[in-house]
PDB file of C-alpha atoms in Angstrom:
ATOM      1  CA  MET U   1     191.945 164.343  74.153  1.00 87.00           C
ATOM      2  CA  PHE U   2     189.994 166.437  71.703  1.00 95.00           C
ATOM      3  CA  ARG U   3     186.910 168.078  73.177  1.00 94.00           C
ATOM      4  CA  GLY U   4     184.411 170.739  72.273  1.00 95.00           C
ATOM      5  CA  VAL U   5     182.577 172.119  69.267  1.00 97.00           C
ATOM      6  CA  GLN U   6     184.075 174.990  67.309  1.00 97.00           C
ATOM      7  CA  HIS U   7     182.658 176.816  64.311  1.00 97.00           C
ATOM      8  CA  ILE U   8     185.415 177.785  61.891  1.00 97.00           C
ATOM      9  CA  ASN U   9     185.791 178.961  58.302  1.00 97.00           C
ATOM     10  CA  MET U  10     187.434 177.308  55.327  1.00 97.00           C
ATOM     11  CA  ASP U  11     188.910 179.511  52.616  1.00 96.00           C
ATOM     12  CA  THR U  12     188.197 179.187  48.895  1.00 94.00           C
ATOM     13  CA  LYS U  13     191.295 176.992  48.396  1.00 95.00           C
ATOM     14  CA  GLY U  14     190.011 174.422  50.907  1.00 96.00           C
ATOM     15  CA  ARG U  15     192.266 175.428  53.793  1.00 96.00           C
ATOM     16  CA  LEU U  16     191.089 175.581  57.357  1.00 96.00           C
ATOM     17  CA  ALA U  17     192.924 177.019  60.328  1.00 95.00           C
ATOM     18  CA  VAL U  18     192.963 174.530  63.180  1.00 95.00           C
ATOM     19  CA  PRO U  19     192.060 176.386  66.397  1.00 95.00           C
ATOM     20  CA  ALA U  20     194.950 176.952  68.810  1.00 92.00           C
ATOM     21  CA  ARG U  21     193.719 174.455  71.415  1.00 90.00           C
ATOM     22  CA  GLN U  22     193.618 171.541  68.954  1.00 93.00           C
ATOM     23  CA  ARG U  23     196.661 172.758  67.019  1.00 94.00           C
ATOM     24  CA  GLU U  24     198.846 172.649  70.151  1.00 92.00           C
ATOM     25  CA  SER U  25     197.700 169.124  70.898  1.00 92.00           C
ATOM     26  CA  LEU U  26     198.365 168.018  67.302  1.00 94.00           C
ATOM     27  CA  LEU U  27     201.807 169.603  67.307  1.00 93.00           C
ATOM     28  CA  ASP U  28     202.654 167.847  70.600  1.00 92.00           C
ATOM     29  CA  GLN U  29     201.267 164.442  69.567  1.00 91.00           C
ATOM     30  CA  CYS U  30     202.407 164.189  65.972  1.00 95.00           C
ATOM     31  CA  ALA U  31     204.303 167.322  64.903  1.00 95.00           C
ATOM     32  CA  GLY U  32     201.197 168.402  62.962  1.00 95.00           C
ATOM     33  CA  LYS U  33     201.059 165.242  60.825  1.00 97.00           C
ATOM     34  CA  VAL U  34     197.484 164.010  60.557  1.00 97.00           C
ATOM     35  CA  VAL U  35     195.335 161.739  58.442  1.00 98.00           C
ATOM     36  CA  ILE U  36     191.866 162.773  57.322  1.00 98.00           C
ATOM     37  CA  THR U  37     189.351 160.305  55.944  1.00 98.00           C
ATOM     38  CA  ILE U  38     185.611 159.911  55.578  1.00 97.00           C
ATOM     39  CA  ASP U  39     183.231 158.753  58.270  1.00 97.00           C
ATOM     40  CA  THR U  40     181.367 155.793  56.808  1.00 94.00           C
ATOM     41  CA  GLN U  41     178.260 156.389  58.953  1.00 93.00           C
ATOM     42  CA  SER U  42     177.827 160.152  58.465  1.00 94.00           C
ATOM     43  CA  HIS U  43     178.698 162.689  55.802  1.00 94.00           C
ATOM     44  CA  CYS U  44     181.549 164.161  57.785  1.00 98.00           C
ATOM     45  CA  LEU U  45     185.317 163.733  57.897  1.00 98.00           C
ATOM     46  CA  THR U  46     187.504 162.390  60.674  1.00 98.00           C
ATOM     47  CA  LEU U  47     190.919 163.806  61.475  1.00 98.00           C
ATOM     48  CA  TYR U  48     193.375 161.571  63.335  1.00 97.00           C
ATOM     49  CA  PRO U  49     196.847 162.349  64.688  1.00 97.00           C
ATOM     50  CA  LEU U  50     199.208 160.175  62.615  1.00 97.00           C
ATOM     51  CA  PRO U  51     200.129 157.723  65.441  1.00 97.00           C
ATOM     52  CA  GLU U  52     196.446 157.125  66.233  1.00 97.00           C
ATOM     53  CA  TRP U  53     195.655 156.606  62.544  1.00 98.00           C
ATOM     54  CA  GLU U  54     198.511 154.109  62.173  1.00 98.00           C
ATOM     55  CA  ARG U  55     197.008 152.027  65.010  1.00 97.00           C
ATOM     56  CA  ILE U  56     193.538 152.169  63.433  1.00 97.00           C
ATOM     57  CA  GLU U  57     194.885 151.450  59.956  1.00 97.00           C
ATOM     58  CA  ALA U  58     196.629 148.308  61.227  1.00 97.00           C
ATOM     59  CA  GLU U  59     193.360 147.121  62.791  1.00 97.00           C
ATOM     60  CA  ILE U  60     191.439 147.780  59.573  1.00 97.00           C
ATOM     61  CA  GLN U  61     194.027 145.935  57.485  1.00 96.00           C
ATOM     62  CA  SER U  62     193.915 142.936  59.829  1.00 96.00           C
ATOM     63  CA  LEU U  63     190.205 142.379  59.148  1.00 96.00           C
ATOM     64  CA  PRO U  64     189.235 139.488  56.808  1.00 94.00           C
ATOM     65  CA  ALA U  65     189.322 141.118  53.365  1.00 87.00           C
ATOM     66  CA  LEU U  66     187.362 138.278  51.751  1.00 94.00           C
ATOM     67  CA  ASN U  67     184.278 139.407  53.646  1.00 95.00           C
ATOM     68  CA  PRO U  68     182.491 141.736  51.176  1.00 95.00           C
ATOM     69  CA  ALA U  69     181.270 144.158  53.867  1.00 95.00           C
ATOM     70  CA  VAL U  70     184.771 144.418  55.325  1.00 96.00           C
ATOM     71  CA  LYS U  71     186.235 144.987  51.870  1.00 96.00           C
ATOM     72  CA  ARG U  72     183.777 147.836  51.204  1.00 95.00           C
ATOM     73  CA  PHE U  73     184.635 149.417  54.566  1.00 95.00           C
ATOM     74  CA  GLN U  74     188.386 149.100  53.888  1.00 96.00           C
ATOM     75  CA  ARG U  75     187.996 150.666  50.443  1.00 95.00           C
ATOM     76  CA  LEU U  76     186.267 153.693  51.903  1.00 96.00           C
ATOM     77  CA  MET U  77     188.292 154.253  55.080  1.00 96.00           C
ATOM     78  CA  LEU U  78     191.698 153.521  53.578  1.00 97.00           C
ATOM     79  CA  GLY U  79     190.929 154.694  50.064  1.00 96.00           C
ATOM     80  CA  TYR U  80     189.873 158.177  51.134  1.00 97.00           C
ATOM     81  CA  ALA U  81     192.602 158.561  53.780  1.00 98.00           C
ATOM     82  CA  ALA U  82     194.835 161.561  53.060  1.00 98.00           C
ATOM     83  CA  ASP U  83     198.090 162.440  54.790  1.00 98.00           C
ATOM     84  CA  ILE U  84     198.081 166.100  55.714  1.00 97.00           C
ATOM     85  CA  GLU U  85     200.594 168.246  57.525  1.00 96.00           C
ATOM     86  CA  LEU U  86     199.648 171.461  59.261  1.00 95.00           C
ATOM     87  CA  ASP U  87     201.544 174.405  57.779  1.00 93.00           C
ATOM     88  CA  GLY U  88     203.419 176.999  59.833  1.00 88.00           C
ATOM     89  CA  ASN U  89     200.175 178.879  60.478  1.00 90.00           C
ATOM     90  CA  GLY U  90     198.326 175.775  61.675  1.00 92.00           C
ATOM     91  CA  ARG U  91     196.329 175.421  58.468  1.00 95.00           C
ATOM     92  CA  ALA U  92     195.358 172.180  56.756  1.00 96.00           C
ATOM     93  CA  LEU U  93     194.501 171.852  53.067  1.00 96.00           C
ATOM     94  CA  LEU U  94     191.608 169.447  52.548  1.00 97.00           C
ATOM     95  CA  PRO U  95     191.556 167.454  49.298  1.00 97.00           C
ATOM     96  CA  GLN U  96     188.615 168.234  47.020  1.00 97.00           C
ATOM     97  CA  SER U  97     187.306 164.642  47.147  1.00 96.00           C
ATOM     98  CA  LEU U  98     186.982 164.843  50.922  1.00 97.00           C
ATOM     99  CA  ARG U  99     185.355 168.280  50.792  1.00 97.00           C
ATOM    100  CA  ASP U 100     182.868 166.946  48.263  1.00 97.00           C
ATOM    101  CA  TYR U 101     182.020 163.887  50.382  1.00 96.00           C
ATOM    102  CA  ALA U 102     181.277 165.984  53.479  1.00 97.00           C
ATOM    103  CA  HIS U 103     179.675 168.856  51.514  1.00 97.00           C
ATOM    104  CA  LEU U 104     182.146 171.276  53.092  1.00 97.00           C
ATOM    105  CA  GLU U 105     181.898 174.889  52.074  1.00 96.00           C
ATOM    106  CA  LYS U 106     182.918 178.054  53.906  1.00 97.00           C
ATOM    107  CA  LYS U 107     181.320 177.383  57.305  1.00 98.00           C
ATOM    108  CA  ILE U 108     182.438 174.178  58.981  1.00 98.00           C
ATOM    109  CA  VAL U 109     182.316 172.739  62.471  1.00 98.00           C
ATOM    110  CA  LEU U 110     185.151 170.970  64.262  1.00 97.00           C
ATOM    111  CA  VAL U 111     183.859 168.449  66.834  1.00 97.00           C
ATOM    112  CA  GLY U 112     186.169 166.842  69.396  1.00 96.00           C
ATOM    113  CA  GLN U 113     185.726 163.099  69.788  1.00 97.00           C
ATOM    114  CA  GLY U 114     188.451 162.145  72.249  1.00 95.00           C
ATOM    115  CA  ASN U 115     191.101 160.516  70.052  1.00 95.00           C
ATOM    116  CA  LYS U 116     190.003 162.294  66.870  1.00 97.00           C
ATOM    117  CA  LEU U 117     188.245 165.336  65.474  1.00 97.00           C
ATOM    118  CA  GLU U 118     185.245 165.397  63.162  1.00 98.00           C
ATOM    119  CA  LEU U 119     184.789 167.998  60.423  1.00 98.00           C
ATOM    120  CA  TRP U 120     181.188 168.803  59.476  1.00 98.00           C
ATOM    121  CA  SER U 121     179.503 171.281  57.187  1.00 98.00           C
ATOM    122  CA  GLU U 122     177.764 173.704  59.518  1.00 98.00           C
ATOM    123  CA  ASP U 123     174.304 172.900  58.110  1.00 97.00           C
ATOM    124  CA  ARG U 124     174.774 169.154  58.434  1.00 97.00           C
ATOM    125  CA  TRP U 125     176.204 169.491  61.956  1.00 98.00           C
ATOM    126  CA  LEU U 126     173.217 171.545  63.151  1.00 97.00           C
ATOM    127  CA  ALA U 127     170.815 168.968  61.684  1.00 96.00           C
ATOM    128  CA  GLU U 128     172.792 166.100  63.287  1.00 94.00           C
ATOM    129  CA  ARG U 129     172.849 167.877  66.647  1.00 94.00           C
ATOM    130  CA  ASP U 130     169.135 168.588  66.560  1.00 93.00           C
ATOM    131  CA  ALA U 131     168.336 164.996  65.583  1.00 91.00           C
ATOM    132  CA  ALA U 132     170.499 163.664  68.439  1.00 88.00           C
ATOM    133  CA  LEU U 133     168.619 165.876  70.912  1.00 87.00           C
ATOM    134  CA  SER U 134     165.163 164.846  69.729  1.00 87.00           C
ATOM    135  CA  VAL U 135     162.815 162.972  72.037  1.00 78.00           C
ATOM    136  CA  GLU U 136     162.861 159.972  69.678  1.00 80.00           C
ATOM    137  CA  ALA U 137     166.662 159.737  69.780  1.00 75.00           C
ATOM    138  CA  VAL U 138     166.742 159.901  73.575  1.00 73.00           C
ATOM    139  CA  GLU U 139     164.078 157.192  73.814  1.00 77.00           C
ATOM    140  CA  GLU U 140     166.140 154.904  71.522  1.00 82.00           C
ATOM    141  CA  LEU U 141     169.325 154.949  73.618  1.00 79.00           C
ATOM    142  CA  PRO U 142     171.036 151.545  73.719  1.00 85.00           C
ATOM    143  CA  ALA U 143     171.451 149.699  77.027  1.00 84.00           C
ATOM    144  CA  GLU U 144     175.194 150.453  77.053  1.00 85.00           C
ATOM    145  CA  LEU U 145     174.473 154.173  77.304  1.00 83.00           C
ATOM    146  CA  LEU U 146     171.724 153.749  79.842  1.00 79.00           C
ATOM    147  CA  SER U 147     174.164 151.982  82.171  1.00 85.00           C
ATOM    148  CA  LEU U 148     176.561 154.955  82.293  1.00 83.00           C
ATOM    149  CA  LYS U 149     176.817 156.823  85.582  1.00 80.00           C
ATOM    150  CA  LEU U 150     177.287 160.439  84.552  1.00 80.00           C
TER     151      LEU U 150
END
């Protein structure tokens, strides 16, 4: 399980050092082999351990490709997916196309999402966080969330 929010830096070559907590989990789960792709609902990236991505990829490929909306989703999720392996120092090199999509520069934020991690530009993450905490967002919570017993 990936949890927490961590602010990290990316170097000028597009490499980021995965923090020790997540790196250990990735090394245990998938020997550091991950897949990074775009999030189709936000301008961020999602990082999946390879076994988790393979499960998701099979689900995506099983969808009816003749449905135009499904085809667009498949093109984005599968088309942008990049196989990445953490190097000996726990660093990952992000392809330029993915960095461009998420507007990633030096300061980025790694957000745990249970089975995956999200990568955000720091500015976009702070805006997303603030929007999610707004009174309007809290008032618009769906019934599924309102039924949770936290």
